[in-house]
Coordinates of C-alpha atoms and ligand atoms in Angstrom, one line a residue:
X7 CA 120.4 96.5 110.8
X8 CA 121.4 99.7 109.2
X9 CA 119.8 102.9 110.7
X10 CA 118.8 105.6 108.3
X11 CA 117.3 109.0 109.1
X12 CA 114.2 109.9 107.2
X13 CA 114.6 113.6 106.9
X14 CA 116.1 116.3 104.7
X15 CA 116.7 118.7 107.6
X16 CA 120.4 119.5 107.9
X17 CA 120.3 120.3 111.6
X18 CA 118.7 116.9 112.4
X19 CA 121.1 115.2 110.1
X20 CA 124.1 116.9 111.8
X21 CA 122.8 115.9 115.3
X22 CA 122.1 112.3 114.3
X23 CA 125.5 112.0 112.4
X24 CA 127.3 113.2 115.5
X25 CA 126.1 110.1 117.4
X26 CA 128.0 107.9 115.0
X27 CA 125.1 105.5 114.4
X28 CA 123.5 106.8 111.3
X29 CA 124.2 104.7 108.2
X30 CA 122.3 106.6 105.6
X31 CA 119.4 108.9 104.8
X32 CA 116.1 108.7 103.0
X33 CA 114.3 111.7 101.6
X34 CA 111.1 112.1 99.6
X35 CA 109.5 115.0 97.8
X36 CA 107.5 116.1 100.9
X37 CA 110.6 116.1 103.1
X38 CA 112.6 118.1 100.5
X39 CA 109.8 120.6 99.9
X40 CA 109.7 121.2 103.7
X41 CA 113.2 122.5 103.6
X42 CA 112.4 124.8 100.6
X43 CA 115.7 124.4 98.7
X44 CA 116.1 122.8 95.2
X45 CA 116.4 119.0 95.4
X46 CA 119.9 118.7 93.9
X47 CA 121.4 121.4 96.3
X48 CA 119.8 119.8 99.3
X49 CA 120.9 116.3 98.4
X50 CA 124.5 117.6 97.8
X51 CA 124.5 119.1 101.3
X52 CA 123.1 115.9 102.9
X53 CA 125.9 113.9 101.2
X54 CA 128.4 116.1 103.0
X55 CA 126.9 115.3 106.4
X56 CA 126.2 111.5 106.2
X57 CA 128.6 109.1 104.6
X58 CA 126.2 106.3 103.4
X59 CA 123.4 105.7 101.0
X60 CA 121.3 108.8 100.4
X61 CA 118.0 108.3 98.7
X62 CA 116.8 111.0 96.4
X63 CA 113.4 110.6 94.8
X64 CA 112.4 111.4 91.2
X65 CA 109.3 113.6 90.8
X66 CA 108.4 112.9 87.2
X67 CA 105.9 110.1 86.5
X68 CA 106.8 108.7 83.0
X69 CA 109.6 106.2 82.7
X70 CA 111.8 108.1 80.2
X71 CA 111.6 111.2 82.4
X72 CA 112.3 109.2 85.6
X73 CA 115.4 107.7 83.9
X74 CA 116.6 111.2 82.9
X75 CA 116.0 112.5 86.4
X76 CA 117.6 109.4 88.0
X77 CA 120.8 109.8 85.9
X78 CA 121.1 113.4 87.0
X79 CA 120.5 112.6 90.7
X80 CA 123.0 109.8 90.6
X81 CA 125.7 112.2 89.3
X82 CA 125.3 114.5 92.4
X83 CA 127.4 112.1 94.6
X84 CA 128.6 108.5 94.5
X85 CA 126.4 107.7 97.6
X86 CA 123.1 108.8 95.9
X87 CA 120.5 106.1 95.5
X88 CA 117.7 107.0 93.1
X89 CA 114.2 106.5 94.5
X90 CA 111.4 105.5 92.0
X91 CA 107.8 104.9 92.9
X92 CA 106.2 101.5 92.6
X93 CA 104.2 102.2 89.5
X94 CA 104.5 100.5 86.1
X95 CA 106.6 103.4 84.8
X96 CA 108.7 103.4 88.0
X97 CA 109.5 99.7 87.5
X98 CA 110.5 100.2 83.9
X99 CA 112.7 103.1 85.0
X100 CA 114.2 100.9 87.8
X101 CA 115.1 98.2 85.3
X102 CA 116.8 100.7 83.0
X103 CA 118.7 102.6 85.7
X104 CA 119.8 99.3 87.4
X105 CA 121.1 98.1 84.0
X106 CA 123.3 101.2 83.9
X107 CA 124.6 100.4 87.4
X108 CA 122.5 103.1 89.1
X109 CA 121.2 101.9 92.5
X110 CA 117.4 102.3 92.9
X111 CA 115.3 102.4 96.0
X112 CA 111.7 101.4 95.0
X113 CA 109.4 103.3 97.2
X114 CA 105.7 103.4 98.1
X115 CA 105.5 99.6 98.5
X116 CA 102.4 98.3 100.2
X117 CA 102.2 94.6 99.1
X118 CA 104.4 91.5 98.8
X119 CA 103.7 91.2 95.1
X120 CA 104.9 94.8 94.5
X121 CA 108.1 93.9 96.4
X122 CA 108.5 90.8 94.2
X123 CA 108.2 93.0 91.0
X124 CA 110.7 95.5 92.3
X125 CA 113.3 92.8 93.1
X126 CA 112.8 91.3 89.6
X127 CA 113.4 94.7 88.1
X128 CA 116.8 94.9 89.9
X129 CA 115.9 97.2 92.8
X130 CA 118.8 97.8 95.3
X131 CA 116.3 98.6 98.0
X132 CA 112.6 98.1 98.5
X133 CA 110.7 100.4 100.9
X134 CA 107.6 99.0 102.5
X135 CA 105.7 101.7 104.3
X136 CA 104.9 100.2 107.7
X137 CA 103.2 103.1 109.5
X138 CA 100.9 104.0 106.5
X139 CA 99.8 100.3 106.4
X140 CA 99.1 100.3 110.2
X141 CA 96.9 103.4 109.5
X142 CA 94.7 101.2 107.4
X143 CA 94.3 98.7 110.2
X144 CA 96.6 96.1 108.7
X145 CA 99.9 95.1 110.3
X146 CA 102.7 96.8 108.4
X147 CA 105.4 94.7 110.0
X148 CA 103.8 91.5 108.6
X149 CA 104.5 92.9 105.1
X150 CA 108.2 93.4 106.0
X151 CA 108.3 89.8 107.2
X152 CA 106.6 88.5 104.1
X153 CA 109.0 90.4 101.8
X154 CA 112.0 89.1 103.7
X155 CA 110.7 85.5 103.3
X156 CA 110.0 85.9 99.6
X157 CA 113.4 87.4 99.0
X158 CA 115.0 84.5 100.9
X159 CA 113.0 81.9 98.9
X160 CA 114.6 83.1 95.7
X161 CA 117.9 84.6 96.8
X162 CA 117.0 88.2 95.7
X163 CA 119.8 90.6 96.8
X164 CA 117.4 93.6 97.1
X165 CA 117.6 95.0 100.6
X166 CA 114.4 95.5 102.7
X167 CA 114.1 99.0 104.1
X168 CA 111.4 99.3 106.7
X169 CA 110.0 102.8 106.1
X170 CA 107.3 105.0 107.6
X171 CA 108.4 104.0 111.1
X172 CA 106.8 106.0 113.8
X173 CA 107.9 104.6 117.1
X174 CA 110.8 102.8 118.9
X175 CA 108.6 99.7 118.9
X176 CA 108.5 99.8 115.1
X177 CA 112.3 99.9 115.1
X178 CA 112.8 96.9 117.4
X179 CA 110.1 95.0 115.4
X180 CA 111.9 95.7 112.2
X181 CA 115.2 94.5 113.7
X182 CA 113.5 91.3 115.0
X183 CA 112.0 90.7 111.6
X184 CA 115.5 90.9 110.1
X185 CA 115.0 94.0 108.0
X186 CA 118.3 95.1 106.4
X187 CA 117.6 98.8 107.0
X188 CA 115.2 100.9 109.1
X189 CA 114.6 104.5 108.3
X190 CA 113.1 106.8 110.9
X191 CA 112.4 110.4 111.7
X192 CA 115.0 112.1 114.0
X193 CA 112.4 112.2 116.8
X194 CA 112.2 108.4 116.8
X195 CA 116.0 107.9 116.6
X196 CA 116.3 110.2 119.6
X197 CA 113.8 108.2 121.5
X198 CA 115.8 105.0 121.0
X199 CA 118.3 106.2 123.7
X200 CA 115.7 106.7 126.4
X201 CA 115.1 104.5 129.4
X202 CA 114.0 105.8 132.9
X203 CA 116.1 103.1 134.6
X204 CA 119.2 104.4 132.8
X205 CA 118.6 107.9 134.1
X206 CA 117.8 106.7 137.6
X207 CA 120.8 104.3 137.7
X208 CA 123.2 107.1 136.5
X209 CA 121.9 109.6 139.1
X210 CA 122.5 107.0 141.9
X211 CA 126.0 106.1 140.7
X212 CA 126.9 109.8 140.7
X213 CA 125.4 110.4 144.1
X214 CA 127.3 107.4 145.6
X215 CA 130.6 108.4 143.9
X216 CA 130.4 112.0 145.0
X217 CA 129.6 111.1 148.6
X218 CA 133.0 109.4 148.9
X219 CA 135.3 111.1 146.4
X220 CA 133.9 114.6 146.2
X221 CA 133.0 115.5 149.8
X222 CA 131.6 119.1 150.1
X223 CA 134.3 121.7 150.5
X224 CA 135.0 122.5 154.2
X225 CA 134.0 125.8 155.7
Ligands
E4P1 C1 110.6 106.5 103.2 O1 111.6 106.5 102.5 C2 109.7 107.6 103.3 O2 110.3 108.8 103.1 C3 109.0 107.7 104.7 O3 109.5 106.6 105.5 C4 107.6 107.9 104.7 O4 107.1 108.0 106.0 P1 105.8 108.7 106.4 O5 104.7 107.7 106.2 O6 105.9 109.0 107.9 O7 105.6 110.0 105.6

């Protein structure tokens, strides 16, 4: 499973990239707005930090405008994947951009039928929002499993990106489900390293080692 960071913050991206396990980045208008820089400049900087798929979302709502915006975003860097929302216009734009060879991440997916439509339009990635579905008292990970099954049934090449992940449990569940990609905030990626028994075991190894090989200096 590919691991993506769901942030537009350059410090977080640098820290994550330094661990060598970040395969790509997802952004959205809220995340870009948080950083306060124009979309194109921010995406350009992100592409210089992480060498992998970088999703940049259109902000217009009509398909001709989305296509125009998508073309511009795709020109920023060869790694840019254009993100279009799962609306009627977004699907028309996806079909058009895909026909031009521009890779599209269809976002704001909350149902299996929406995912089916996106795949038929030629989406490169579909983004089901797991956490936001959990918030409505449904199981977001069931949607990831359903989409994977539907795509398997018909041999769709669209990759499933488990989005809106909020905990390490979400990440392992996405991996167990067979999701192609999981995108997560920096905080969640950081938490994946943690286990109290790792810390305890390491402290014990160091203590035992030092007792024999680094005795306290005499005098
Ligand atoms: C995905 O690409 C979205 O940017 C993101 O995962 C949304 O997550 P949120 O529900 O935590 O805002």
